[in-house]
């Protein structure tokens, strides 16, 4: 997945926000930060962070859990043991969005 995401040609802002999301996961994969906090941490404007989160959510890459709470799709990145990951995947079950990442030109 890292190789695929690397070839998506994310903008610097998108990549910065993705790194913040990945780095701020609590054990179990939950990210407890508001859009404003995420924006500040990634050194982005709140509007830019909101737009990027919306894009990531449309791809199934990020899940909004509630106000000030997000999760990277646990199929993509997860902080915890494989047993904890399986438990979260089972818990989310039908609420887990399908990954709908853009196609990379030239890939078969």
Backbone as JSON Lines, residues from 0, in Angstrom:
{"i":0,"aa":"X","n":[0.82,-1.18,0.0],"ca":[0.0,0.0,0.0],"c":[0.87,1.25,0.0]}
{"i":1,"aa":"X","n":[1.98,1.23,0.72],"ca":[2.86,2.4,0.75],"c":[3.37,2.73,-0.64]}
{"i":2,"aa":"X","n":[3.72,1.7,-1.41],"ca":[4.19,1.92,-2.77],"c":[3.09,2.57,-3.6]}
{"i":3,"aa":"X","n":[1.87,2.06,-3.48],"ca":[0.74,2.58,-4.24],"c":[0.49,4.04,-3.88]}
{"i":4,"aa":"X","n":[0.42,4.34,-2.59],"ca":[0.18,5.72,-2.15],"c":[1.3,6.63,-2.62]}
{"i":5,"aa":"X","n":[2.51,6.13,-2.63],"ca":[3.64,6.92,-3.11],"c":[3.54,7.27,-4.58]}
{"i":6,"aa":"X","n":[2.91,6.41,-5.35],"ca":[2.78,6.65,-6.79],"c":[1.52,7.44,-7.15]}
{"i":7,"aa":"X","n":[0.68,7.76,-6.16],"ca":[-0.52,8.55,-6.43],"c":[-0.21,10.01,-6.73]}
{"i":8,"aa":"X","n":[1.01,10.41,-6.47],"ca":[1.42,11.8,-6.68],"c":[0.57,12.76,-5.85]}
{"i":9,"aa":"X","n":[0.48,12.44,-4.56],"ca":[-0.22,13.32,-3.64],"c":[0.5,14.66,-3.61]}
{"i":10,"aa":"X","n":[-0.25,15.72,-3.37],"ca":[0.39,17.03,-3.2],"c":[1.15,17.02,-1.88]}
{"i":11,"aa":"X","n":[1.99,18.0,-1.7],"ca":[2.73,18.12,-0.44],"c":[1.78,18.23,0.74]}
{"i":12,"aa":"X","n":[0.7,19.0,0.57],"ca":[-0.28,19.18,1.64],"c":[-0.99,17.86,1.96]}
{"i":13,"aa":"X","n":[-1.36,17.11,0.92],"ca":[-2.03,15.82,1.13],"c":[-1.11,14.85,1.86]}
{"i":14,"aa":"X","n":[0.12,14.8,1.41],"ca":[1.09,13.9,2.02],"c":[1.35,14.29,3.47]}
{"i":15,"aa":"X","n":[1.48,15.59,3.73],"ca":[1.72,16.07,5.1],"c":[0.57,15.66,6.01]}
{"i":16,"aa":"X","n":[-0.65,15.83,5.55],"ca":[-1.8,15.46,6.38],"c":[-1.87,13.95,6.6]}
{"i":17,"aa":"X","n":[-1.58,13.18,5.57],"ca":[-1.58,11.72,5.71],"c":[-0.53,11.28,6.73]}
{"i":18,"aa":"X","n":[0.63,11.9,6.71],"ca":[1.68,11.56,7.67],"c":[1.26,11.92,9.1]}
{"i":19,"aa":"X","n":[0.62,13.07,9.26],"ca":[0.13,13.46,10.59],"c":[-0.91,12.46,11.07]}
{"i":20,"aa":"X","n":[-1.86,12.11,10.2],"ca":[-2.88,11.13,10.58],"c":[-2.23,9.81,11.01]}
{"i":21,"aa":"X","n":[-1.29,9.35,10.24],"ca":[-0.63,8.09,10.54],"c":[0.14,8.18,11.85]}
{"i":22,"aa":"X","n":[0.82,9.28,12.06],"ca":[1.65,9.43,13.25],"c":[0.87,9.72,14.52]}
{"i":23,"aa":"X","n":[-0.35,10.18,14.41],"ca":[-1.15,10.54,15.59],"c":[-2.16,9.47,15.98]}
{"i":24,"aa":"X","n":[-2.05,8.29,15.39],"ca":[-2.96,7.2,15.78],"c":[-2.67,6.76,17.21]}
{"i":25,"aa":"X","n":[-3.71,6.64,18.01],"ca":[-3.59,6.01,19.32],"c":[-3.58,4.5,19.09]}
{"i":26,"aa":"X","n":[-3.16,3.77,20.09],"ca":[-3.22,2.31,19.99],"c":[-4.66,1.93,19.67]}
{"i":27,"aa":"X","n":[-4.84,1.12,18.65],"ca":[-6.18,0.76,18.19],"c":[-6.59,1.57,16.96]}
{"i":28,"aa":"X","n":[-5.74,2.51,16.55],"ca":[-5.95,3.21,15.29],"c":[-6.76,4.49,15.35]}
{"i":29,"aa":"X","n":[-7.27,4.87,16.51],"ca":[-8.09,6.08,16.59],"c":[-7.22,7.33,16.63]}
{"i":30,"aa":"X","n":[-7.64,8.35,15.91],"ca":[-6.95,9.64,15.88],"c":[-7.91,10.65,16.49]}
{"i":31,"aa":"X","n":[-7.57,11.14,17.66],"ca":[-8.45,12.07,18.37],"c":[-7.92,13.49,18.23]}
{"i":32,"aa":"X","n":[-8.24,14.08,17.09],"ca":[-7.84,15.45,16.79],"c":[-8.92,16.1,15.93]}
{"i":33,"aa":"X","n":[-9.16,17.38,16.17],"ca":[-10.12,18.1,15.35],"c":[-9.46,18.46,14.02]}
{"i":34,"aa":"X","n":[-10.26,18.89,13.05],"ca":[-9.7,19.34,11.78],"c":[-8.72,20.48,12.0]}
{"i":35,"aa":"X","n":[-9.06,21.38,12.9],"ca":[-8.16,22.5,13.2],"c":[-6.83,22.04,13.76]}
{"i":36,"aa":"X","n":[-6.87,21.06,14.64],"ca":[-5.63,20.52,15.22],"c":[-4.81,19.79,14.16]}
{"i":37,"aa":"X","n":[-5.49,19.02,13.31],"ca":[-4.78,18.33,12.23],"c":[-4.16,19.34,11.28]}
{"i":38,"aa":"X","n":[-4.91,20.38,10.93],"ca":[-4.41,21.41,10.03],"c":[-3.17,22.08,10.62]}
{"i":39,"aa":"X","n":[-3.25,22.46,11.89],"ca":[-2.12,23.12,12.53],"c":[-0.89,22.22,12.56]}
{"i":40,"aa":"X","n":[-1.11,20.95,12.89],"ca":[0.0,20.0,12.97],"c":[0.67,19.79,11.61]}
{"i":41,"aa":"X","n":[-0.15,19.8,10.54],"ca":[0.38,19.61,9.18],"c":[0.79,20.94,8.54]}
{"i":42,"aa":"X","n":[0.61,22.03,9.29],"ca":[0.92,23.37,8.8],"c":[0.11,23.73,7.56]}
{"i":43,"aa":"X","n":[-1.2,23.47,7.67],"ca":[-2.14,23.77,6.6],"c":[-3.22,24.69,7.13]}
{"i":44,"aa":"X","n":[-3.92,25.35,6.22],"ca":[-5.12,26.06,6.6],"c":[-6.22,25.06,6.87]}
{"i":45,"aa":"X","n":[-7.15,25.44,7.72],"ca":[-8.24,24.52,8.07],"c":[-9.07,24.15,6.83]}
{"i":46,"aa":"X","n":[-9.29,25.1,5.92],"ca":[-10.04,24.82,4.7],"c":[-9.33,23.76,3.86]}
{"i":47,"aa":"X","n":[-8.01,23.88,3.74],"ca":[-7.24,22.88,2.98],"c":[-7.31,21.51,3.64]}
{"i":48,"aa":"X","n":[-7.18,21.48,4.95],"ca":[-7.27,20.2,5.67],"c":[-8.64,19.57,5.47]}
{"i":49,"aa":"X","n":[-9.69,20.39,5.53],"ca":[-11.05,19.9,5.34],"c":[-11.23,19.31,3.94]}
{"i":50,"aa":"X","n":[-10.72,20.0,2.95],"ca":[-10.83,19.54,1.56],"c":[-10.08,18.21,1.38]}
{"i":51,"aa":"X","n":[-8.9,18.11,1.96],"ca":[-8.1,16.89,1.83],"c":[-8.76,15.73,2.56]}
{"i":52,"aa":"X","n":[-9.27,15.99,3.76],"ca":[-9.96,14.93,4.5],"c":[-11.17,14.43,3.72]}
{"i":53,"aa":"X","n":[-11.88,15.36,3.09],"ca":[-13.04,14.96,2.28],"c":[-12.59,14.06,1.12]}
{"i":54,"aa":"X","n":[-11.48,14.4,0.48],"ca":[-10.94,13.57,-0.6],"c":[-10.55,12.19,-0.07]}
{"i":55,"aa":"X","n":[-9.83,12.18,1.05],"ca":[-9.39,10.91,1.63],"c":[-10.59,10.05,2.04]}
{"i":56,"aa":"X","n":[-11.64,10.69,2.55],"ca":[-12.85,9.95,2.91],"c":[-13.53,9.39,1.67]}
{"i":57,"aa":"X","n":[-13.55,10.13,0.57],"ca":[-14.18,9.63,-0.66],"c":[-13.42,8.43,-1.22]}
{"i":58,"aa":"X","n":[-12.15,8.34,-0.93],"ca":[-11.33,7.21,-1.35],"c":[-11.47,6.02,-0.4]}
{"i":59,"aa":"X","n":[-12.12,6.21,0.75],"ca":[-12.2,5.15,1.75],"c":[-10.92,5.03,2.56]}
{"i":60,"aa":"X","n":[-10.03,6.0,2.42],"ca":[-8.74,5.98,3.1],"c":[-8.86,6.42,4.55]}
{"i":61,"aa":"X","n":[-9.75,7.38,4.81],"ca":[-9.97,7.91,6.15],"c":[-11.44,7.77,6.51]}
{"i":62,"aa":"X","n":[-11.7,7.44,7.76],"ca":[-13.06,7.29,8.27],"c":[-13.26,8.33,9.35]}
{"i":63,"aa":"X","n":[-14.35,9.09,9.26],"ca":[-14.69,10.01,10.35],"c":[-15.49,9.22,11.37]}
{"i":64,"aa":"X","n":[-14.97,9.17,12.59],"ca":[-15.59,8.39,13.65],"c":[-16.58,9.25,14.43]}
{"i":65,"aa":"X","n":[-16.29,10.52,14.53],"ca":[-17.14,11.47,15.26],"c":[-16.48,12.82,15.24]}
{"i":66,"aa":"X","n":[-17.03,13.77,15.99],"ca":[-16.41,15.09,16.06],"c":[-15.03,14.97,16.7]}
{"i":67,"aa":"X","n":[-14.02,15.38,15.95],"ca":[-12.65,15.33,16.46],"c":[-12.09,13.93,16.56]}
{"i":68,"aa":"X","n":[-12.61,13.01,15.77],"ca":[-12.1,11.63,15.81],"c":[-12.12,11.03,14.4]}
{"i":69,"aa":"X","n":[-10.99,10.51,14.01],"ca":[-10.83,9.91,12.68],"c":[-10.11,8.58,12.84]}
{"i":70,"aa":"X","n":[-10.08,7.85,11.76],"ca":[-9.35,6.59,11.71],"c":[-8.9,6.4,10.27]}
{"i":71,"aa":"X","n":[-7.64,6.04,10.09],"ca":[-7.19,5.6,8.77],"c":[-7.8,4.22,8.58]}
{"i":72,"aa":"X","n":[-8.28,3.93,7.36],"ca":[-8.84,2.62,7.11],"c":[-7.86,1.57,7.64]}
{"i":73,"aa":"X","n":[-8.29,0.73,8.58],"ca":[-7.36,-0.22,9.18],"c":[-6.79,-1.25,8.21]}
{"i":74,"aa":"X","n":[-7.32,-1.3,7.01],"ca":[-6.7,-2.16,5.97],"c":[-5.44,-1.5,5.42]}
{"i":75,"aa":"X","n":[-5.3,-0.18,5.65],"ca":[-4.18,0.57,5.08],"c":[-3.09,0.82,6.12]}
{"i":76,"aa":"X","n":[-3.47,1.3,7.29],"ca":[-2.5,1.6,8.34],"c":[-3.17,1.39,9.69]}
{"i":77,"aa":"X","n":[-2.43,0.81,10.62],"ca":[-3.01,0.53,11.93],"c":[-1.91,0.51,12.96]}
{"i":78,"aa":"X","n":[-2.16,1.17,14.09],"ca":[-1.22,1.15,15.21],"c":[-1.77,0.2,16.27]}
{"i":79,"aa":"X","n":[-1.13,-0.93,16.38],"ca":[-1.54,-1.94,17.34],"c":[-1.11,-3.31,16.85]}
{"i":80,"aa":"X","n":[-1.52,-4.31,17.57],"ca":[-1.18,-5.69,17.21],"c":[-2.12,-6.18,16.1]}
{"i":81,"aa":"X","n":[-1.76,-7.27,15.49],"ca":[-2.62,-7.85,14.46],"c":[-3.95,-8.3,15.07]}
{"i":82,"aa":"X","n":[-3.92,-8.73,16.32],"ca":[-5.16,-9.13,17.0],"c":[-6.06,-7.91,17.2]}
{"i":83,"aa":"X","n":[-5.46,-6.78,17.59],"ca":[-6.23,-5.55,17.77],"c":[-6.81,-5.07,16.43]}
{"i":84,"aa":"X","n":[-6.01,-5.21,15.39],"ca":[-6.48,-4.82,14.05],"c":[-7.67,-5.68,13.63]}
{"i":85,"aa":"X","n":[-7.58,-6.98,13.85],"ca":[-8.69,-7.88,13.52],"c":[-9.95,-7.51,14.3]}
{"i":86,"aa":"X","n":[-9.77,-7.15,15.57],"ca":[-10.92,-6.76,16.4],"c":[-11.58,-5.5,15.86]}
{"i":87,"aa":"X","n":[-10.77,-4.53,15.46],"ca":[-11.33,-3.29,14.9],"c":[-12.02,-3.58,13.57]}
{"i":88,"aa":"X","n":[-11.42,-4.4,12.73],"ca":[-12.03,-4.75,11.45],"c":[-13.37,-5.44,11.68]}
{"i":89,"aa":"X","n":[-13.43,-6.33,12.67],"ca":[-14.69,-7.01,12.98],"c":[-15.72,-6.04,13.53]}
{"i":90,"aa":"X","n":[-15.27,-5.1,14.37],"ca":[-16.17,-4.11,14.96],"c":[-16.77,-3.2,13.89]}
{"i":91,"aa":"X","n":[-15.93,-2.78,12.94],"ca":[-16.39,-1.87,11.89],"c":[-17.24,-2.61,10.86]}
{"i":92,"aa":"X","n":[-16.87,-3.85,10.57],"ca":[-17.56,-4.74,9.64],"c":[-18.25,-4.0,8.5]}
{"i":93,"aa":"X","n":[-19.56,-3.8,8.58],"ca":[-20.31,-3.2,7.47],"c":[-20.09,-1.7,7.34]}
{"i":94,"aa":"X","n":[-19.58,-1.06,8.4],"ca":[-19.33,0.38,8.35],"c":[-17.97,0.71,7.75]}
{"i":95,"aa":"X","n":[-17.17,-0.3,7.46],"ca":[-15.84,-0.09,6.9],"c":[-15.96,0.21,5.41]}
{"i":96,"aa":"X","n":[-15.55,1.42,5.0],"ca":[-15.68,1.75,3.59],"c":[-14.72,0.94,2.72]}
{"i":97,"aa":"X","n":[-15.15,0.69,1.52],"ca":[-14.27,0.03,0.55],"c":[-13.2,1.02,0.11]}
{"i":98,"aa":"X","n":[-12.02,0.53,-0.13],"ca":[-10.98,1.4,-0.68],"c":[-11.31,1.69,-2.13]}
{"i":99,"aa":"X","n":[-11.32,2.95,-2.46],"ca":[-11.65,3.39,-3.8],"c":[-10.59,4.37,-4.27]}
{"i":100,"aa":"X","n":[-9.33,3.92,-4.19],"ca":[-8.22,4.79,-4.56],"c":[-8.19,5.0,-6.07]}
{"i":101,"aa":"X","n":[-7.75,6.19,-6.49],"ca":[-7.69,6.45,-7.93],"c":[-6.73,5.5,-8.63]}
{"i":102,"aa":"X","n":[-7.02,5.24,-9.88],"ca":[-6.13,4.4,-10.69],"c":[-4.91,5.22,-11.06]}
{"i":103,"aa":"X","n":[-3.78,4.54,-11.1],"ca":[-2.53,5.18,-11.47],"c":[-2.33,4.98,-12.97]}
{"i":104,"aa":"X","n":[-2.2,6.07,-13.74],"ca":[-2.03,5.93,-15.18],"c":[-0.83,5.04,-15.51]}
{"i":105,"aa":"X","n":[-1.01,4.15,-16.44],"ca":[0.05,3.25,-16.86],"c":[0.09,1.94,-16.12]}
{"i":106,"aa":"X","n":[-0.65,1.83,-15.01],"ca":[-0.73,0.57,-14.29],"c":[-1.8,-0.3,-14.97]}
{"i":107,"aa":"X","n":[-1.51,-1.56,-15.14],"ca":[-2.45,-2.47,-15.79],"c":[-3.51,-2.86,-14.92]}
